[in-house]
């Protein structure tokens, strides 16, 4: 079992059994506001999925499987000691820990009218294999890839603005990170335009 010195998070190596597709949330007190809890859990899952695309390719390449995040959360949206990351692959567990670190803080439960002090949130996240690096043609750095990068940039700016709003920060006007391959895709597109312009002249 691995343990993060930063968060006191255990990475448990174990087979995952009966992992559902939806996150589940348990609270430290009774209540009937199931829909807000479910909505909060879905937002946490959405944030993890969004940040997953920004993990370093060399860390995720060749990794495939489902990681079970068993999160203990406080009211500020931060993960507490006692959190577990369960996976059958220790290396994938380390990747999941990195994902958790770059995703915090999550939306505070105050935004969903939840009143308890701490919460237990279980979120399964699927990791898919990233193809090995190869020639430009094999990587598919074409117009479709470029459009995917533009879409990712729009989603990232929206994500960072929502994050800034809930943290009381100044909203950004641009992005500071892009998914792996997008910088190369833009370089290839720029070179293509340069060659086309030179030919026209």
PDB file of N, CA, C and O in Angstrom, residues 1-7 9-14 48 51-52 54-61 63-69 84-103 125 127:
ATOM      1  N   UNK A   1       0.852  -1.200   0.000  1.00  0.00           N
ATOM      2  CA  UNK A   1       0.000   0.000   0.000  1.00  0.00           C
ATOM      3  C   UNK A   1       0.883   1.244   0.000  1.00  0.00           C
ATOM      4  O   UNK A   1       1.793   1.360   0.806  1.00  0.00           O
ATOM      5  N   UNK A   2       0.631   2.165  -0.911  1.00  0.00           N
ATOM      6  CA  UNK A   2       1.360   3.417  -1.001  1.00  0.00           C
ATOM      7  C   UNK A   2       0.618   4.490  -0.229  1.00  0.00           C
ATOM      8  O   UNK A   2      -0.584   4.441  -0.062  1.00  0.00           O
ATOM      9  N   UNK A   3       1.388   5.478   0.243  1.00  0.00           N
ATOM     10  CA  UNK A   3       0.746   6.558   0.988  1.00  0.00           C
ATOM     11  C   UNK A   3       1.343   7.885   0.585  1.00  0.00           C
ATOM     12  O   UNK A   3       2.563   8.045   0.534  1.00  0.00           O
ATOM     13  N   UNK A   4       0.489   8.847   0.266  1.00  0.00           N
ATOM     14  CA  UNK A   4       0.931  10.171  -0.113  1.00  0.00           C
ATOM     15  C   UNK A   4       1.281  10.975   1.134  1.00  0.00           C
ATOM     16  O   UNK A   4       0.451  11.146   2.023  1.00  0.00           O
ATOM     17  N   UNK A   5       2.524  11.505   1.251  1.00  0.00           N
ATOM     18  CA  UNK A   5       2.876  12.313   2.414  1.00  0.00           C
ATOM     19  C   UNK A   5       2.160  13.652   2.429  1.00  0.00           C
ATOM     20  O   UNK A   5       2.059  14.300   3.454  1.00  0.00           O
ATOM     21  N   UNK A   6       1.671  14.086   1.259  1.00  0.00           N
ATOM     22  CA  UNK A   6       1.022  15.394   1.183  1.00  0.00           C
ATOM     23  C   UNK A   6      -0.383  15.380   1.746  1.00  0.00           C
ATOM     24  O   UNK A   6      -0.807  16.259   2.471  1.00  0.00           O
ATOM     25  N   UNK A   7      -1.148  14.339   1.442  1.00  0.00           N
ATOM     26  CA  UNK A   7      -2.551  14.308   1.824  1.00  0.00           C
ATOM     27  C   UNK A   7      -2.886  13.194   2.800  1.00  0.00           C
ATOM     28  O   UNK A   7      -3.990  13.126   3.307  1.00  0.00           O
ATOM     29  N   UNK A   9      -3.107  10.127   1.847  1.00  0.00           N
ATOM     30  CA  UNK A   9      -4.013   9.329   1.028  1.00  0.00           C
ATOM     31  C   UNK A   9      -3.374   7.983   0.760  1.00  0.00           C
ATOM     32  O   UNK A   9      -2.226   7.904   0.340  1.00  0.00           O
ATOM     33  N   UNK A  10      -4.116   6.922   1.006  1.00  0.00           N
ATOM     34  CA  UNK A  10      -3.619   5.584   0.745  1.00  0.00           C
ATOM     35  C   UNK A  10      -3.978   5.164  -0.670  1.00  0.00           C
ATOM     36  O   UNK A  10      -5.097   5.401  -1.128  1.00  0.00           O
ATOM     37  N   UNK A  11      -3.015   4.569  -1.359  1.00  0.00           N
ATOM     38  CA  UNK A  11      -3.272   3.972  -2.658  1.00  0.00           C
ATOM     39  C   UNK A  11      -3.277   2.465  -2.452  1.00  0.00           C
ATOM     40  O   UNK A  11      -2.245   1.847  -2.254  1.00  0.00           O
ATOM     41  N   UNK A  12      -4.469   1.885  -2.447  1.00  0.00           N
ATOM     42  CA  UNK A  12      -4.624   0.471  -2.156  1.00  0.00           C
ATOM     43  C   UNK A  12      -4.611  -0.325  -3.452  1.00  0.00           C
ATOM     44  O   UNK A  12      -5.335  -0.007  -4.393  1.00  0.00           O
ATOM     45  N   UNK A  13      -3.769  -1.359  -3.498  1.00  0.00           N
ATOM     46  CA  UNK A  13      -3.710  -2.232  -4.663  1.00  0.00           C
ATOM     47  C   UNK A  13      -4.635  -3.412  -4.407  1.00  0.00           C
ATOM     48  O   UNK A  13      -4.365  -4.270  -3.574  1.00  0.00           O
ATOM     49  N   UNK A  14      -5.759  -3.418  -5.107  1.00  0.00           N
ATOM     50  CA  UNK A  14      -6.755  -4.469  -4.891  1.00  0.00           C
ATOM     51  C   UNK A  14      -7.625  -4.571  -6.124  1.00  0.00           C
ATOM     52  O   UNK A  14      -7.765  -3.622  -6.891  1.00  0.00           O
ATOM     53  N   UNK A  48     -12.861  15.487 -12.162  1.00  0.00           N
ATOM     54  CA  UNK A  48     -11.798  14.492 -12.329  1.00  0.00           C
ATOM     55  C   UNK A  48     -11.643  14.117 -13.806  1.00  0.00           C
ATOM     56  O   UNK A  48     -10.521  14.025 -14.321  1.00  0.00           O
ATOM     57  N   UNK A  51      -9.894  17.015 -15.707  1.00  0.00           N
ATOM     58  CA  UNK A  51      -8.463  17.142 -15.441  1.00  0.00           C
ATOM     59  C   UNK A  51      -7.667  15.943 -15.934  1.00  0.00           C
ATOM     60  O   UNK A  51      -6.453  16.043 -16.116  1.00  0.00           O
ATOM     61  N   UNK A  52      -8.345  14.835 -16.178  1.00  0.00           N
ATOM     62  CA  UNK A  52      -7.660  13.625 -16.641  1.00  0.00           C
ATOM     63  C   UNK A  52      -6.962  13.860 -17.973  1.00  0.00           C
ATOM     64  O   UNK A  52      -5.883  13.299 -18.221  1.00  0.00           O
ATOM     65  N   UNK A  54      -5.326  16.305 -18.903  1.00  0.00           N
ATOM     66  CA  UNK A  54      -4.096  17.085 -18.753  1.00  0.00           C
ATOM     67  C   UNK A  54      -2.995  16.328 -18.019  1.00  0.00           C
ATOM     68  O   UNK A  54      -1.965  16.908 -17.686  1.00  0.00           O
ATOM     69  N   UNK A  55      -3.205  15.049 -17.754  1.00  0.00           N
ATOM     70  CA  UNK A  55      -2.143  14.242 -17.158  1.00  0.00           C
ATOM     71  C   UNK A  55      -1.031  14.035 -18.182  1.00  0.00           C
ATOM     72  O   UNK A  55      -1.292  13.913 -19.380  1.00  0.00           O
ATOM     73  N   UNK A  56       0.217  13.968 -17.735  1.00  0.00           N
ATOM     74  CA  UNK A  56       1.326  13.750 -18.678  1.00  0.00           C
ATOM     75  C   UNK A  56       1.164  12.435 -19.422  1.00  0.00           C
ATOM     76  O   UNK A  56       0.885  11.398 -18.822  1.00  0.00           O
ATOM     77  N   UNK A  57       1.348  12.470 -20.736  1.00  0.00           N
ATOM     78  CA  UNK A  57       1.176  11.276 -21.546  1.00  0.00           C
ATOM     79  C   UNK A  57       2.107  10.153 -21.156  1.00  0.00           C
ATOM     80  O   UNK A  57       1.741   8.979 -21.211  1.00  0.00           O
ATOM     81  N   UNK A  58       3.336  10.515 -20.720  1.00  0.00           N
ATOM     82  CA  UNK A  58       4.277   9.464 -20.352  1.00  0.00           C
ATOM     83  C   UNK A  58       3.857   8.727 -19.080  1.00  0.00           C
ATOM     84  O   UNK A  58       4.296   7.613 -18.831  1.00  0.00           O
ATOM     85  N   UNK A  59       2.961   9.357 -18.300  1.00  0.00           N
ATOM     86  CA  UNK A  59       2.463   8.702 -17.084  1.00  0.00           C
ATOM     87  C   UNK A  59       1.255   7.811 -17.376  1.00  0.00           C
ATOM     88  O   UNK A  59       1.016   6.830 -16.679  1.00  0.00           O
ATOM     89  N   UNK A  60       0.455   8.184 -18.384  1.00  0.00           N
ATOM     90  CA  UNK A  60      -0.783   7.453 -18.660  1.00  0.00           C
ATOM     91  C   UNK A  60      -0.656   6.463 -19.808  1.00  0.00           C
ATOM     92  O   UNK A  60      -1.490   5.576 -19.950  1.00  0.00           O
ATOM     93  N   UNK A  61       0.381   6.614 -20.621  1.00  0.00           N
ATOM     94  CA  UNK A  61       0.524   5.746 -21.797  1.00  0.00           C
ATOM     95  C   UNK A  61       0.693   4.284 -21.369  1.00  0.00           C
ATOM     96  O   UNK A  61       1.524   3.950 -20.528  1.00  0.00           O
ATOM     97  N   UNK A  63      -1.517   2.613 -19.755  1.00  0.00           N
ATOM     98  CA  UNK A  63      -2.309   2.342 -18.556  1.00  0.00           C
ATOM     99  C   UNK A  63      -3.782   2.243 -18.942  1.00  0.00           C
ATOM    100  O   UNK A  63      -4.316   3.087 -19.652  1.00  0.00           O
ATOM    101  N   UNK A  64      -4.425   1.214 -18.472  1.00  0.00           N
ATOM    102  CA  UNK A  64      -5.849   1.040 -18.743  1.00  0.00           C
ATOM    103  C   UNK A  64      -6.486   0.349 -17.544  1.00  0.00           C
ATOM    104  O   UNK A  64      -5.904  -0.560 -16.943  1.00  0.00           O
ATOM    105  N   UNK A  65      -7.654   0.803 -17.150  1.00  0.00           N
ATOM    106  CA  UNK A  65      -8.336   0.213 -16.008  1.00  0.00           C
ATOM    107  C   UNK A  65      -9.208   1.236 -15.305  1.00  0.00           C
ATOM    108  O   UNK A  65      -9.241   2.419 -15.666  1.00  0.00           O
ATOM    109  N   UNK A  66      -9.919   0.791 -14.297  1.00  0.00           N
ATOM    110  CA  UNK A  66     -10.793   1.650 -13.498  1.00  0.00           C
ATOM    111  C   UNK A  66     -10.188   1.866 -12.124  1.00  0.00           C
ATOM    112  O   UNK A  66      -9.736   0.921 -11.476  1.00  0.00           O
ATOM    113  N   UNK A  67     -10.168   3.122 -11.700  1.00  0.00           N
ATOM    114  CA  UNK A  67      -9.684   3.487 -10.368  1.00  0.00           C
ATOM    115  C   UNK A  67     -10.880   3.915  -9.523  1.00  0.00           C
ATOM    116  O   UNK A  67     -11.735   4.672  -9.987  1.00  0.00           O
ATOM    117  N   UNK A  68     -10.937   3.427  -8.319  1.00  0.00           N
ATOM    118  CA  UNK A  68     -12.012   3.774  -7.395  1.00  0.00           C
ATOM    119  C   UNK A  68     -11.493   4.800  -6.389  1.00  0.00           C
ATOM    120  O   UNK A  68     -10.641   4.486  -5.561  1.00  0.00           O
ATOM    121  N   UNK A  69     -11.992   6.036  -6.508  1.00  0.00           N
ATOM    122  CA  UNK A  69     -11.631   7.085  -5.562  1.00  0.00           C
ATOM    123  C   UNK A  69     -12.611   7.040  -4.391  1.00  0.00           C
ATOM    124  O   UNK A  69     -13.799   7.322  -4.566  1.00  0.00           O
ATOM    125  N   UNK A  84      -8.929   6.906   0.128  1.00  0.00           N
ATOM    126  CA  UNK A  84      -8.257   5.765  -0.496  1.00  0.00           C
ATOM    127  C   UNK A  84      -8.437   5.797  -2.006  1.00  0.00           C
ATOM    128  O   UNK A  84      -9.483   6.195  -2.507  1.00  0.00           O
ATOM    129  N   UNK A  85      -7.401   5.384  -2.706  1.00  0.00           N
ATOM    130  CA  UNK A  85      -7.454   5.188  -4.148  1.00  0.00           C
ATOM    131  C   UNK A  85      -7.233   3.708  -4.392  1.00  0.00           C
ATOM    132  O   UNK A  85      -6.168   3.178  -4.094  1.00  0.00           O
ATOM    133  N   UNK A  86      -8.243   3.032  -4.904  1.00  0.00           N
ATOM    134  CA  UNK A  86      -8.189   1.571  -5.043  1.00  0.00           C
ATOM    135  C   UNK A  86      -8.041   1.205  -6.513  1.00  0.00           C
ATOM    136  O   UNK A  86      -8.824   1.631  -7.366  1.00  0.00           O
ATOM    137  N   UNK A  87      -7.028   0.401  -6.815  1.00  0.00           N
ATOM    138  CA  UNK A  87      -6.762  -0.025  -8.183  1.00  0.00           C
ATOM    139  C   UNK A  87      -5.961  -1.323  -8.152  1.00  0.00           C
ATOM    140  O   UNK A  87      -5.345  -1.654  -7.134  1.00  0.00           O
ATOM    141  N   UNK A  88      -5.965  -2.049  -9.269  1.00  0.00           N
ATOM    142  CA  UNK A  88      -5.185  -3.278  -9.347  1.00  0.00           C
ATOM    143  C   UNK A  88      -3.764  -3.003  -9.828  1.00  0.00           C
ATOM    144  O   UNK A  88      -2.919  -3.898  -9.821  1.00  0.00           O
ATOM    145  N   UNK A  89      -3.485  -1.773 -10.261  1.00  0.00           N
ATOM    146  CA  UNK A  89      -2.193  -1.417 -10.844  1.00  0.00           C
ATOM    147  C   UNK A  89      -1.544  -0.317 -10.002  1.00  0.00           C
ATOM    148  O   UNK A  89      -2.042   0.808  -9.961  1.00  0.00           O
ATOM    149  N   UNK A  90      -0.419  -0.584  -9.317  1.00  0.00           N
ATOM    150  CA  UNK A  90       0.220   0.439  -8.499  1.00  0.00           C
ATOM    151  C   UNK A  90       0.598   1.694  -9.291  1.00  0.00           C
ATOM    152  O   UNK A  90       0.464   2.810  -8.792  1.00  0.00           O
ATOM    153  N   UNK A  91       1.079   1.517 -10.531  1.00  0.00           N
ATOM    154  CA  UNK A  91       1.454   2.669 -11.343  1.00  0.00           C
ATOM    155  C   UNK A  91       0.227   3.515 -11.685  1.00  0.00           C
ATOM    156  O   UNK A  91       0.287   4.747 -11.686  1.00  0.00           O
ATOM    157  N   UNK A  92      -0.885   2.855 -11.976  1.00  0.00           N
ATOM    158  CA  UNK A  92      -2.115   3.584 -12.247  1.00  0.00           C
ATOM    159  C   UNK A  92      -2.579   4.310 -10.993  1.00  0.00           C
ATOM    160  O   UNK A  92      -3.149   5.406 -11.068  1.00  0.00           O
ATOM    161  N   UNK A  93      -2.328   3.719  -9.836  1.00  0.00           N
ATOM    162  CA  UNK A  93      -2.659   4.383  -8.576  1.00  0.00           C
ATOM    163  C   UNK A  93      -1.885   5.678  -8.398  1.00  0.00           C
ATOM    164  O   UNK A  93      -2.420   6.680  -7.913  1.00  0.00           O
ATOM    165  N   UNK A  94      -0.614   5.680  -8.800  1.00  0.00           N
ATOM    166  CA  UNK A  94       0.187   6.899  -8.713  1.00  0.00           C
ATOM    167  C   UNK A  94      -0.335   7.971  -9.666  1.00  0.00           C
ATOM    168  O   UNK A  94      -0.341   9.155  -9.342  1.00  0.00           O
ATOM    169  N   UNK A  95      -0.763   7.540 -10.856  1.00  0.00           N
ATOM    170  CA  UNK A  95      -1.359   8.478 -11.808  1.00  0.00           C
ATOM    171  C   UNK A  95      -2.646   9.066 -11.229  1.00  0.00           C
ATOM    172  O   UNK A  95      -2.905  10.262 -11.340  1.00  0.00           O
ATOM    173  N   UNK A  96      -3.452   8.219 -10.598  1.00  0.00           N
ATOM    174  CA  UNK A  96      -4.710   8.682  -9.998  1.00  0.00           C
ATOM    175  C   UNK A  96      -4.444   9.669  -8.869  1.00  0.00           C
ATOM    176  O   UNK A  96      -5.198  10.632  -8.685  1.00  0.00           O
ATOM    177  N   UNK A  97      -3.371   9.447  -8.111  1.00  0.00           N
ATOM    178  CA  UNK A  97      -3.018  10.377  -7.038  1.00  0.00           C
ATOM    179  C   UNK A  97      -2.644  11.736  -7.615  1.00  0.00           C
ATOM    180  O   UNK A  97      -3.047  12.778  -7.094  1.00  0.00           O
ATOM    181  N   UNK A  98      -1.904  11.736  -8.708  1.00  0.00           N
ATOM    182  CA  UNK A  98      -1.559  12.990  -9.378  1.00  0.00           C
ATOM    183  C   UNK A  98      -2.816  13.697  -9.871  1.00  0.00           C
ATOM    184  O   UNK A  98      -2.946  14.922  -9.738  1.00  0.00           O
ATOM    185  N   UNK A  99      -3.746  12.937 -10.421  1.00  0.00           N
ATOM    186  CA  UNK A  99      -5.012  13.512 -10.886  1.00  0.00           C
ATOM    187  C   UNK A  99      -5.765  14.158  -9.728  1.00  0.00           C
ATOM    188  O   UNK A  99      -6.309  15.265  -9.864  1.00  0.00           O
ATOM    189  N   UNK A 100      -5.783  13.498  -8.586  1.00  0.00           N
ATOM    190  CA  UNK A 100      -6.483  14.026  -7.419  1.00  0.00           C
ATOM    191  C   UNK A 100      -5.834  15.319  -6.938  1.00  0.00           C
ATOM    192  O   UNK A 100      -6.517  16.294  -6.592  1.00  0.00           O
ATOM    193  N   UNK A 101      -4.516  15.351  -6.947  1.00  0.00           N
ATOM    194  CA  UNK A 101      -3.796  16.540  -6.487  1.00  0.00           C
ATOM    195  C   UNK A 101      -4.084  17.749  -7.370  1.00  0.00           C
ATOM    196  O   UNK A 101      -4.265  18.865  -6.871  1.00  0.00           O
ATOM    197  N   UNK A 102      -4.159  17.559  -8.687  1.00  0.00           N
ATOM    198  CA  UNK A 102      -4.358  18.698  -9.572  1.00  0.00           C
ATOM    199  C   UNK A 102      -5.831  19.071  -9.722  1.00  0.00           C
ATOM    200  O   UNK A 102      -6.144  20.112 -10.311  1.00  0.00           O
ATOM    201  N   UNK A 103      -6.740  18.276  -9.179  1.00  0.00           N
ATOM    202  CA  UNK A 103      -8.171  18.561  -9.288  1.00  0.00           C
ATOM    203  C   UNK A 103      -8.703  19.327  -8.088  1.00  0.00           C
ATOM    204  O   UNK A 103      -9.791  19.906  -8.166  1.00  0.00           O
ATOM    205  N   UNK A 125     -13.370   6.131 -11.857  1.00  0.00           N
ATOM    206  CA  UNK A 125     -12.876   6.819 -13.050  1.00  0.00           C
ATOM    207  C   UNK A 125     -12.158   5.807 -13.928  1.00  0.00           C
ATOM    208  O   UNK A 125     -11.288   5.067 -13.461  1.00  0.00           O
ATOM    209  N   UNK A 127      -9.619   4.808 -16.908  1.00  0.00           N
ATOM    210  CA  UNK A 127      -8.453   5.239 -17.666  1.00  0.00           C
ATOM    211  C   UNK A 127      -8.340   4.367 -18.905  1.00  0.00           C
ATOM    212  O   UNK A 127      -8.375   3.134 -18.809  1.00  0.00           O
TER     213      UNK A 127
END
